[in-house]
Coordinates of C-alpha atoms in Angstrom, one line a residue:
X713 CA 53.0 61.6 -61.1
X714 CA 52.3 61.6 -65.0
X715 CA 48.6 62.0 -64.5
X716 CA 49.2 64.9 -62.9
X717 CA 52.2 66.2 -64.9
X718 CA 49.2 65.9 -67.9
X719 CA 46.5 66.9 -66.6
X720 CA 44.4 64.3 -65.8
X721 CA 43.8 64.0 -62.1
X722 CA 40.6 65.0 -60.7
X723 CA 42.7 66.2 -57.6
X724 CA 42.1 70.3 -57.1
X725 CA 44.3 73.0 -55.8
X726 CA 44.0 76.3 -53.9
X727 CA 47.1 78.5 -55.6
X728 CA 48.2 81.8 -53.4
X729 CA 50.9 84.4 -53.8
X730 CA 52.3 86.6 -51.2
X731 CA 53.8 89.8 -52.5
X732 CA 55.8 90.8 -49.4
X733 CA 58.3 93.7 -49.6
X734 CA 61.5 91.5 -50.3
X735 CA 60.2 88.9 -52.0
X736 CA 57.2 87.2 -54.0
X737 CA 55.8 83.8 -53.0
X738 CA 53.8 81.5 -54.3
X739 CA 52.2 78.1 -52.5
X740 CA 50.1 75.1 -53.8
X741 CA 48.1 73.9 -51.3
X742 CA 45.9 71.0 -51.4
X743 CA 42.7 69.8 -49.3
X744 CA 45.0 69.5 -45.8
X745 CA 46.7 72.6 -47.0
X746 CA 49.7 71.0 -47.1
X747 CA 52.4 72.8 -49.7
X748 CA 52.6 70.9 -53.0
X749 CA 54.7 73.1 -54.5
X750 CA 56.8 76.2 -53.8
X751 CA 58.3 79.5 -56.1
X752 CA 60.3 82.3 -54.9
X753 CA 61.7 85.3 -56.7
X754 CA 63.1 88.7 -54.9
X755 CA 61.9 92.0 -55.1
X756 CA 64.3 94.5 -56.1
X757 CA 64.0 98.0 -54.2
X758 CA 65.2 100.9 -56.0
X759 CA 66.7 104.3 -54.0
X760 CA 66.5 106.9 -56.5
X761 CA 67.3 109.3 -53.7
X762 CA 68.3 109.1 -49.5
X763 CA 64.5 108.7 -48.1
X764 CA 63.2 107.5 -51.7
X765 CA 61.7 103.8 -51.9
X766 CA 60.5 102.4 -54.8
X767 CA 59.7 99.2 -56.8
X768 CA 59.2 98.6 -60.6
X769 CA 55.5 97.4 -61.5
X770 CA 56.1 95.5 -64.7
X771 CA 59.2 94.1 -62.6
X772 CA 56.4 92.9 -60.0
X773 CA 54.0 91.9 -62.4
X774 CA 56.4 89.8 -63.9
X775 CA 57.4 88.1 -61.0
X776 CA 54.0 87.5 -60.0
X777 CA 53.7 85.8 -63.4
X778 CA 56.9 83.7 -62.3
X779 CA 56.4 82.1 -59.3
X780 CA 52.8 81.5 -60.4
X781 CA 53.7 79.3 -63.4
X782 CA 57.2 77.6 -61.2
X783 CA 55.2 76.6 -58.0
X784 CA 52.4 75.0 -60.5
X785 CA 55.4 73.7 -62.2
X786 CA 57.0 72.1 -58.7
X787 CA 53.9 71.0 -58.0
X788 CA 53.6 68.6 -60.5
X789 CA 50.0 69.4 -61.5
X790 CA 48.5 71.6 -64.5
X791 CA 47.1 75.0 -64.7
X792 CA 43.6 73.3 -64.6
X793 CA 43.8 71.5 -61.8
X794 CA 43.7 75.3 -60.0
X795 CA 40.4 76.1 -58.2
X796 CA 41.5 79.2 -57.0
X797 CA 43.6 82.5 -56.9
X798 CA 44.7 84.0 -53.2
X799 CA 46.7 86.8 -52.6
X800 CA 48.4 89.0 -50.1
X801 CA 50.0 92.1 -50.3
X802 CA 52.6 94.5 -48.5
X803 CA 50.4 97.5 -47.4
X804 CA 50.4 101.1 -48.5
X805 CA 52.6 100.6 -52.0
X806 CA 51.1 102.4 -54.9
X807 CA 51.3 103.7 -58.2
X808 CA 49.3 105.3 -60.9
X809 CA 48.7 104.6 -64.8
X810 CA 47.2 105.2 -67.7
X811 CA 42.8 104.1 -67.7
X812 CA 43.7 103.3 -71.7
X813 CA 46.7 101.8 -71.7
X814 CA 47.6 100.4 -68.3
X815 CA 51.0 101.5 -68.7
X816 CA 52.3 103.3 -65.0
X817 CA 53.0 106.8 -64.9
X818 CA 56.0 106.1 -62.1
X819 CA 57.3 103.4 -60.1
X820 CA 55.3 102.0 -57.0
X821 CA 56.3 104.1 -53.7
X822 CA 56.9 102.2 -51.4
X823 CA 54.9 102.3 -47.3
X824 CA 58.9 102.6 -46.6
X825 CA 59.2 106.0 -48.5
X826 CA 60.1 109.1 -46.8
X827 CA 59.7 112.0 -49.7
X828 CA 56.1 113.2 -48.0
X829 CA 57.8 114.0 -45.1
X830 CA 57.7 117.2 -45.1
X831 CA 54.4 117.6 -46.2
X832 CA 53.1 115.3 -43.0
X833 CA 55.3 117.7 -40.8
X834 CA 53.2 120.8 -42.4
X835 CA 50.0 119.1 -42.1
X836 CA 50.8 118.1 -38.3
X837 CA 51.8 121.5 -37.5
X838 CA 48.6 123.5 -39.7
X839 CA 46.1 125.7 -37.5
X840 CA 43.5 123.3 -39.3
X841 CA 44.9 120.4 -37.6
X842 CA 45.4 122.0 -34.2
X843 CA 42.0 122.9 -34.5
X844 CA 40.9 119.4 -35.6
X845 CA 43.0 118.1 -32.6
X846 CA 41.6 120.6 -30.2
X847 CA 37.8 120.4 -30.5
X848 CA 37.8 116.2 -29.5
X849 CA 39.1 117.8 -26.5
X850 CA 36.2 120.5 -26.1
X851 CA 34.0 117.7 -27.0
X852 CA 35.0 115.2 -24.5
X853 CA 33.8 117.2 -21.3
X854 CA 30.4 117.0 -22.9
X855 CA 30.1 113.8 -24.2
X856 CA 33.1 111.9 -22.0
X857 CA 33.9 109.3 -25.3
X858 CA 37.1 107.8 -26.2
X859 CA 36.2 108.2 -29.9
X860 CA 36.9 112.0 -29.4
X861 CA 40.4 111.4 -27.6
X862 CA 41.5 109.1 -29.9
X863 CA 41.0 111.7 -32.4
X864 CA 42.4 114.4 -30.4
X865 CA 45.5 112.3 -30.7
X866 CA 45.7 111.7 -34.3
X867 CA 49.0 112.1 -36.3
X868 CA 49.6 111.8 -39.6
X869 CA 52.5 109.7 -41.0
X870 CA 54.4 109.2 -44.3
X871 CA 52.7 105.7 -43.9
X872 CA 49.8 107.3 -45.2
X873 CA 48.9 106.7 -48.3
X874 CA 47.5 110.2 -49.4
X875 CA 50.6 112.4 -48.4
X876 CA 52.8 110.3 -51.1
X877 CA 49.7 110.9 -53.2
X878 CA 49.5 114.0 -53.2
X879 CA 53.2 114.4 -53.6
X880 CA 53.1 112.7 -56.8
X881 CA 50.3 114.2 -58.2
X882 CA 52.5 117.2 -57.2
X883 CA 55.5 116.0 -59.2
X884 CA 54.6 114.0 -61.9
X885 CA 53.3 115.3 -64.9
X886 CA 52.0 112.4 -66.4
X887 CA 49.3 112.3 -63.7
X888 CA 47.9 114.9 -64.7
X889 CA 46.0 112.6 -66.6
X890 CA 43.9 112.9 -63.2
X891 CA 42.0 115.9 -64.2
X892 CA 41.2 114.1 -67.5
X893 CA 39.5 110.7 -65.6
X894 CA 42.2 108.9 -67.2
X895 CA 44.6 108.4 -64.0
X896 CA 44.0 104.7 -62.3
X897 CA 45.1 104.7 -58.4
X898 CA 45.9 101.8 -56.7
X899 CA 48.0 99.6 -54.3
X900 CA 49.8 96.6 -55.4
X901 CA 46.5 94.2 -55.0
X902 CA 44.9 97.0 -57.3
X903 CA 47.6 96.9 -59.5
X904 CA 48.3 93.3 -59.7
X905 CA 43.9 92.6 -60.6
X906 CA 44.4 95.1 -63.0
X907 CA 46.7 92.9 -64.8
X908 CA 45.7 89.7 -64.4
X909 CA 42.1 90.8 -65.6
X910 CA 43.6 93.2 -68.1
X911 CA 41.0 96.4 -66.8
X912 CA 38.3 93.9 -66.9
X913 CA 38.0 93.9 -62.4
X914 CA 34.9 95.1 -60.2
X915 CA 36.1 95.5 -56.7
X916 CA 32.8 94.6 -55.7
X917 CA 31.9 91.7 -57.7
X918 CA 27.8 90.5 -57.8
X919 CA 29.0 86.9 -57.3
X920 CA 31.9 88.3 -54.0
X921 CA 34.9 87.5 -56.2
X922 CA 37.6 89.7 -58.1
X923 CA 36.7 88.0 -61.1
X924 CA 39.3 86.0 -63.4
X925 CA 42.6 85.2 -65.0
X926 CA 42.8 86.6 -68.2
X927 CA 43.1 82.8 -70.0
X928 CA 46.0 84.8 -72.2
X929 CA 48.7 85.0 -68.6
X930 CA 48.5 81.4 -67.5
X931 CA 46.6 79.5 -70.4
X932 CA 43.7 79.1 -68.2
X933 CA 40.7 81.4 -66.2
X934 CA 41.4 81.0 -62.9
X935 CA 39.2 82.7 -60.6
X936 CA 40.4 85.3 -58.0
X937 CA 38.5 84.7 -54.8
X938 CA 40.7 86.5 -51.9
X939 CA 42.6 89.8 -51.8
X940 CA 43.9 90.1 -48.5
X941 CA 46.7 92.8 -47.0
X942 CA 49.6 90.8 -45.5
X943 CA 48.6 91.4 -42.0
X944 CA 44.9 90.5 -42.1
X945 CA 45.8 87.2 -44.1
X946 CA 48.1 85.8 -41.7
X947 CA 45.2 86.5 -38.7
X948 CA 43.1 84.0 -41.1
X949 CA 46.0 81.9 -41.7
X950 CA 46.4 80.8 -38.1
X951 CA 42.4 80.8 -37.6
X952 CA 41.8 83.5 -35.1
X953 CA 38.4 83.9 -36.0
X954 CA 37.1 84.5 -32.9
X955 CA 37.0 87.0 -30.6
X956 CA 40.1 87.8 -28.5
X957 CA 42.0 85.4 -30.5
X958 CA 45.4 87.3 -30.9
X959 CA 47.8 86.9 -33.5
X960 CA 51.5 87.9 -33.3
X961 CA 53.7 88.3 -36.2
X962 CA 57.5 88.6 -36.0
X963 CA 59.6 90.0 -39.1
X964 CA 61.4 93.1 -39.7
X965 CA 58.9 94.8 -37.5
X966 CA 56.3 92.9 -35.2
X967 CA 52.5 93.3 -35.5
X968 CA 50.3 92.2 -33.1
X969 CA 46.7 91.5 -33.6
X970 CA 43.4 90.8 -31.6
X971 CA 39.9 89.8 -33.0
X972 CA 37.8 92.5 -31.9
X973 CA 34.5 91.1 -33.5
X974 CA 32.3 93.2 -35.1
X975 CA 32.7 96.5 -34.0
X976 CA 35.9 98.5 -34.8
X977 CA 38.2 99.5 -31.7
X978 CA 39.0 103.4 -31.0
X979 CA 42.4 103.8 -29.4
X980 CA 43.9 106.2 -27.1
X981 CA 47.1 104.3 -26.7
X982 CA 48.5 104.2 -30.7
X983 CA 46.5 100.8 -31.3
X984 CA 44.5 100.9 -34.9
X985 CA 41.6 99.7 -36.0
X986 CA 41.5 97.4 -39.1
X987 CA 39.0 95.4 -41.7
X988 CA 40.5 92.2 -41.0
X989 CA 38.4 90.5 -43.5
X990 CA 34.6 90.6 -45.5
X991 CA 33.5 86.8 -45.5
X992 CA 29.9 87.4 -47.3
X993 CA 27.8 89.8 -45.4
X994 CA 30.2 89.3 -42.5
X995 CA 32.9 92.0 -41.5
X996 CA 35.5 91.0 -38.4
X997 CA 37.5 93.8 -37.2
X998 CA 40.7 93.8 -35.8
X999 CA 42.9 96.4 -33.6
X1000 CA 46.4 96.4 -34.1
X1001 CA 50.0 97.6 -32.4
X1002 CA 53.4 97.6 -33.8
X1003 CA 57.0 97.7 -33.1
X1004 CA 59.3 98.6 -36.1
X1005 CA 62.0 97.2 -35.2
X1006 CA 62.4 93.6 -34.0
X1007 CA 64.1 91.7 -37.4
X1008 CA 65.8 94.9 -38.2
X1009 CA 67.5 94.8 -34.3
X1010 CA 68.5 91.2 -35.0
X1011 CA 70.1 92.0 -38.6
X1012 CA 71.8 94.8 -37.6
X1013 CA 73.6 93.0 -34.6
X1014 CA 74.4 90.2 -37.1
X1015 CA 76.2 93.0 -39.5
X1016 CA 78.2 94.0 -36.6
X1017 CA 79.4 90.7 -36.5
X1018 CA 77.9 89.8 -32.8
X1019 CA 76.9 86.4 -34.5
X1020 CA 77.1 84.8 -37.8
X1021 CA 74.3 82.6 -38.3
X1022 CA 71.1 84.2 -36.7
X1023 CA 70.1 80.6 -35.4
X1024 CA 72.8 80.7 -32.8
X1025 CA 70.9 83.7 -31.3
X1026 CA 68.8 81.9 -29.3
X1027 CA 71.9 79.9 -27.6
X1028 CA 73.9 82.5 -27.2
X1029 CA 71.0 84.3 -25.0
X1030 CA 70.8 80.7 -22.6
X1031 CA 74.2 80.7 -22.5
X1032 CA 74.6 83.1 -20.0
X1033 CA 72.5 83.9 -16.9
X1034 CA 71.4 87.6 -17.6
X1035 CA 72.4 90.4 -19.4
X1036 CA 74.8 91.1 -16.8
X1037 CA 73.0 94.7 -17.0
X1038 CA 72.9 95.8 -19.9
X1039 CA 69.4 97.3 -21.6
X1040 CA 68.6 97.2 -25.4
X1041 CA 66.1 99.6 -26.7
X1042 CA 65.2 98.6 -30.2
X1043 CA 64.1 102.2 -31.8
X1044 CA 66.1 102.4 -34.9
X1045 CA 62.9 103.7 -36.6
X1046 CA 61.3 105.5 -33.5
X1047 CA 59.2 103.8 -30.6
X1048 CA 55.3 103.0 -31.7
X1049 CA 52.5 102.0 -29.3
X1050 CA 51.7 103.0 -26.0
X1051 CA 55.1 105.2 -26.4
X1052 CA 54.3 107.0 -29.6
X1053 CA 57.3 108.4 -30.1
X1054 CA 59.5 109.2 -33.6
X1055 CA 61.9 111.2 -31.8
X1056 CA 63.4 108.0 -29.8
X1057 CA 66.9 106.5 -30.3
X1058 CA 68.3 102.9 -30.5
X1059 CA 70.4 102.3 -27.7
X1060 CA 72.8 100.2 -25.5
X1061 CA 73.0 101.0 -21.9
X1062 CA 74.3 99.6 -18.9
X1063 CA 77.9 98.1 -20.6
X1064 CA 80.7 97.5 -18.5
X1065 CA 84.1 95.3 -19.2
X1066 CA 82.7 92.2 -18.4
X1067 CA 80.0 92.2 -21.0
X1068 CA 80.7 89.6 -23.8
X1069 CA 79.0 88.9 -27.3
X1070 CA 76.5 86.7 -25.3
X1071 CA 75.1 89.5 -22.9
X1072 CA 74.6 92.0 -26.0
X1073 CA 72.8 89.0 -28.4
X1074 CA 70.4 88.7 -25.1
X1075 CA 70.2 91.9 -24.0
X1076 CA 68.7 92.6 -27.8
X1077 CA 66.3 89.1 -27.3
X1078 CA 64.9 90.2 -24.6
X1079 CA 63.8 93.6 -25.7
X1080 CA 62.3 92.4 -28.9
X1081 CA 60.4 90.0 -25.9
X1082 CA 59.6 93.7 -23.3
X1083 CA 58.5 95.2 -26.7
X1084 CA 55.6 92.4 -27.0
X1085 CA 55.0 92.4 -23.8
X1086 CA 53.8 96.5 -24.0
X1087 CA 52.0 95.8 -26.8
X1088 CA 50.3 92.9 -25.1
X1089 CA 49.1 94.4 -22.0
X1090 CA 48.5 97.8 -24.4
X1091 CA 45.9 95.6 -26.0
X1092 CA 44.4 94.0 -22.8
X1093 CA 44.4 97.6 -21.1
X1094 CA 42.7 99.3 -23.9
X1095 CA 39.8 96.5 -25.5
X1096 CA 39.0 94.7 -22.0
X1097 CA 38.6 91.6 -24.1
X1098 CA 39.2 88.5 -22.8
X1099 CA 42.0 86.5 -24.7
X1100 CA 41.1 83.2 -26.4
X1101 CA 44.6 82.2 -27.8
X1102 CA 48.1 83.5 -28.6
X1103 CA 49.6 82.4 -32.0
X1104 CA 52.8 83.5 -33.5
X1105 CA 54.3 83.4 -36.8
X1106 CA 57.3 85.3 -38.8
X1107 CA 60.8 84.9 -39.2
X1108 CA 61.7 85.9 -35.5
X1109 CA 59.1 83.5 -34.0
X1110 CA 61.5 80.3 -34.8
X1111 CA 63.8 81.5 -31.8
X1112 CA 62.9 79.9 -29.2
X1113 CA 64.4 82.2 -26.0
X1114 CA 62.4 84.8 -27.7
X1115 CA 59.3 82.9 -27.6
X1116 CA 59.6 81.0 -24.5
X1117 CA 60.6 84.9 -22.6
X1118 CA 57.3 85.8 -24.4
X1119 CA 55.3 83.5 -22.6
X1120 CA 56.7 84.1 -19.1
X1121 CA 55.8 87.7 -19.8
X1122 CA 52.8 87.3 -20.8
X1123 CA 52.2 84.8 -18.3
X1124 CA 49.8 82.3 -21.1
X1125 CA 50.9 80.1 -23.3
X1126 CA 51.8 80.5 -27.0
X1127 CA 51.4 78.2 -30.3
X1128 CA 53.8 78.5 -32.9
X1129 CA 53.0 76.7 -36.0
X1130 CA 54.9 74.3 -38.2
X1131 CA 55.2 76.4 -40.9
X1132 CA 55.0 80.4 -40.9
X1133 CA 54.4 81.8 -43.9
X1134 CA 50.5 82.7 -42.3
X1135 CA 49.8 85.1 -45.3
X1136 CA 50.5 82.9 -48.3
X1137 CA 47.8 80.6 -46.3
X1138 CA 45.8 82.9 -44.9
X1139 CA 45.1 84.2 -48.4
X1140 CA 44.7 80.5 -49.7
X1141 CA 42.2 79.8 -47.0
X1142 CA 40.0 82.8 -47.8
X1143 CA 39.7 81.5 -51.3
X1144 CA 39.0 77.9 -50.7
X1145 CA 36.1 79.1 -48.6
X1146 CA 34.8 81.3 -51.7
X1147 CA 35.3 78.7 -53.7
X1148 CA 33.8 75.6 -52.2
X1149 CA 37.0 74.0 -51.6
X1150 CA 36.9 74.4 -48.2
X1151 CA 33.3 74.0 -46.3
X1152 CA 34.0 76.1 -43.2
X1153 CA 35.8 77.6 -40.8
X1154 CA 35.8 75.4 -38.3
X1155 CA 36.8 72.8 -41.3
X1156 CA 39.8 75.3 -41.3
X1157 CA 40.7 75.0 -37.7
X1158 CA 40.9 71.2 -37.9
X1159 CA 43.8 71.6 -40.6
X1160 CA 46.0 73.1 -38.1
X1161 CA 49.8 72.6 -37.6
X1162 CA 51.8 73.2 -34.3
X1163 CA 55.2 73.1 -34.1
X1164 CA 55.7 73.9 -30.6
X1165 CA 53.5 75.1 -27.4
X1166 CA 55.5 77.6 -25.1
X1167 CA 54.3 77.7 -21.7
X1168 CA 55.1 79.9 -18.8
X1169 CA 57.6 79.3 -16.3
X1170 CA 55.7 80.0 -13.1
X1171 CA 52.3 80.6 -14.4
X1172 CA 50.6 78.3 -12.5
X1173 CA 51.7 79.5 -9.3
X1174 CA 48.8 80.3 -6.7
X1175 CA 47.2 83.3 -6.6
X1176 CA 49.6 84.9 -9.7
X1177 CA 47.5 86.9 -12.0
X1178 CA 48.5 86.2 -16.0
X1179 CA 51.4 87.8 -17.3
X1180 CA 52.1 88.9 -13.5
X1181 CA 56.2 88.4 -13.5
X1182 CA 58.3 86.3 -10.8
X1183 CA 60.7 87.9 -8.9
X1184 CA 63.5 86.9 -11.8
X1185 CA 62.8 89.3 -14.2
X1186 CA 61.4 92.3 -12.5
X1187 CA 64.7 94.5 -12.2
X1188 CA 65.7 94.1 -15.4
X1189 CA 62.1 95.0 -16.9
X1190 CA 62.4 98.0 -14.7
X1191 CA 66.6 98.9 -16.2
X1192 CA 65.2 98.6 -19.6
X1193 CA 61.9 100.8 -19.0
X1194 CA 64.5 103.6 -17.6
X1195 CA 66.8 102.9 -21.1
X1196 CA 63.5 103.5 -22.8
X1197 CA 62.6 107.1 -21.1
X1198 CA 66.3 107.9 -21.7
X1199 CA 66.4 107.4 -25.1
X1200 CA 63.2 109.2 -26.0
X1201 CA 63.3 112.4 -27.5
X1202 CA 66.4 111.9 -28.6
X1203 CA 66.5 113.1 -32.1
X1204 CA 65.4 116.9 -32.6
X1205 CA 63.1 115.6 -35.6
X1206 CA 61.9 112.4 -36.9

């Protein structure tokens, strides 16, 4: 261990950090990307205002910084020993500072923050959009292309990066500095190269990295070979490099992804298109669907005191035979794809005395387990692509009535991997590759943890189509589908 503790072993390291909305995390991996050592540190959310969501960049930057220098620390190794920088980011946070001085105009706002919402509504509700959304239509009894549909149904969100844009450009003096070309833009990956380069970052580097370290921050140049958004780096992280491989994560909200190759996928049903990742010349697309709400369901049942420790969930649910009727629909933040609706309600439905905590913790289980099945037939429905593999990570993914209700569902099986932090590793992988320290990605594949393999009950039955359900669980499918169209349009506005 002193050798290393000094310096001196030739050993090398691939170092990545995930900057995730709550926290900041940062892995040492070596060459069978196993973790060599670990660092942590929350991120603090400020609410100026009700609907307001922001974050402090120097506070980020710093903890960047942090768990950089404490995982190299755990590890055991030196700064030198590094081959690499990988990182992953939350999606659509940004800020704006000064081109001169690099100091931020205002705090990042966050993908969470609602102060553009009115703005979206205008812009939703302007004759140039009903126009825009019109004309598809004309256009698709000509040409008869989903491309013009799928923009006939276009919506705007206060997800969208340019509406809190424009808002601050609105509101903030300082950015005036736009009008001067003195205003830098960016998300947190912008931000965060910014820094550690001190200005000195090409997004589109001749040699297809983001350049360096600044030697000042850690001591040592460490080249920045992967910038990844959270999403996309955990597809890489649990190989689905192939088409129709289909990656599910499971957090606060769950995102389901599918390799769609080379060519982007236009969606009629709420499914988006996505960059999943630019390996060289090489671009892979992905299409993905969402649901808001599946860690948030499970918190909020814990904070009404349904259970204690969310790892009794999954007994609870086996504990009992059913529901005993009862329907959870899990739309505290409105329903997303194929239901598209803001205006939808969380509910419970079908309690009657003899419900007990147990039928309410699985009567919430199962719908996180409906939800993906939706988005799952959503996707099979809309790309006719044939499905290679089914991997899960994220928080929710370690319960295994979830998982294992999934599977039936779906009616294939499901890998779930040893570990599931996919982005930190997904974002490490992407920079081995650039940096030699992995060969390929079938070199990547090989490294490979599973934890557990969830197969269906009843799959294999004769003459049952996949994902087509046994008699068990079709009335209850069909209760919580009616909860569903009685809780939409609930609310008279988002």
């Amino acid at each position: 261990m002193g050798s290393h503790r000094n310096g001196l072993s030739k050993e090398r390291f691939i170092l990545s950090v995930d900057v995730g909305t709550t926290s900041i995390r940062c892995h040492v991996y070596d060459k069978e990307a196993k973790i060599k050592g670990s660092c942590a540190t929350k991120v603090v959310s400020l609410y100026p205002e009700p609907g307001l969501v922001e974050m402090d960049p120097e506070a980020l930057w710093q903890g960047f910084v942090i768990v950089v220098k404490g995982a190299v620390q755990d590890a055991g190794i030196h700064m030198r020993q590094v081959e690499a920088l990988g990182i992953s980011t939350q999606r659509s946070t940004f800020t704006t500072w000064d081109r001169k001085t690099g100091v931020p105009f205002h705090n990042f706002i966050s993908w969470q923050d609602l102060r553009a919402a009115e703005l979206v509504k205008s812009w939703n509700r302007s004759c140039t959009m009903k126009v825009s959304l019109k004309l598809p239509n004309i256009s698709l009894l000509s040409f008869i292309q989903k491309r013009f549909l799928a923009a006939s149904l276009l919506v705007f969100s206060t997800q969208h990066v340019t509406f809190r844009l424009l808002w601050a450009i609105t509101h903030y003096k300082q950015v005036e500095a736009v009008a001067e070309g003195n205003c830098c833009f960016g998300t947190v990956d912008t931000w965060l190269l910014y820094k550690l380069t001190k200005g000195g970052c090409g997004f589109f580097h001749v040699a297809h990295h983001f350049g360096s370290t600044d030697p000042s921050i850690f001591g040592v140049s460490i080249p920045i070979m992967s910038v990844m958004a959270d999403q996309q780096a955990a597809m890489f992280g649990q190989c689905c490099f192939d088409t129709g491989d289909v990656k599910i994560t499971m957090g606060t909200g769950t995102f389901m992804d599918i390799n769609t190759g080379s060519k982007p996928h236009t969606s009629v049903a709420g499914l988006y298109p996505l960059v999943g990742w630019k390996i060289g010349s090489e671009v892979v697309y992905l299409a993905e669907g969402n649901a808001a709400d599946t860690g948030t369901a499970i918190n909020w049942a814990q904070e009404l005191e349904l259970f204690s420790d969310v790892q009794q969930t999954s007994a609870m649910a086996y504990s009992v035979p059913d529901s005993d009727g009862v329907c959870f629909v899990p739309s505290f933040s409105g329903l997303q794809a194929p239901l598209n609706d803001p205006k939808a309600c969380a509910s419970f439905m079908g309690l009657r005395p003899s419900n007990t905590k147990c039928h309410l913790v699985r009567a919430i289980l199962e719908s996180v387990a409906f939800r993906n099945k939706q988005l799952y037939e959503t996707m099979l429905r809309e790309t006719n692509i044939p499905i290679n593999k089914i991997r899960v990570d994220g928080g929710v993914c370690t319960n295994d009535f979830v998982m294992q209700l999934t599977a039936d569902l779906f009616g294939r099986k499901i890998s779930r991997p040893q570990y599931c932090e996919m982005s930190c590793l997904g974002a490490a992988f992407v920079a081995g590759l650039g940096a030699g320290f992995w060969r390929s990605q079938e070199d990547l594949k090989k490294l490979q943890t599973t934890d557990k393999v969830f197969m269906p009950r009843g799959a294999a039955q004769p003459g049952r189509a996949a994902g087509h359900l046994n008699g068990e669980y079709i009335p209850v499918l069909q209760s919580w589908e009616r909860a569903i169209r009685r809780s939409m349009n609930w609310y008279s506005k988002p």
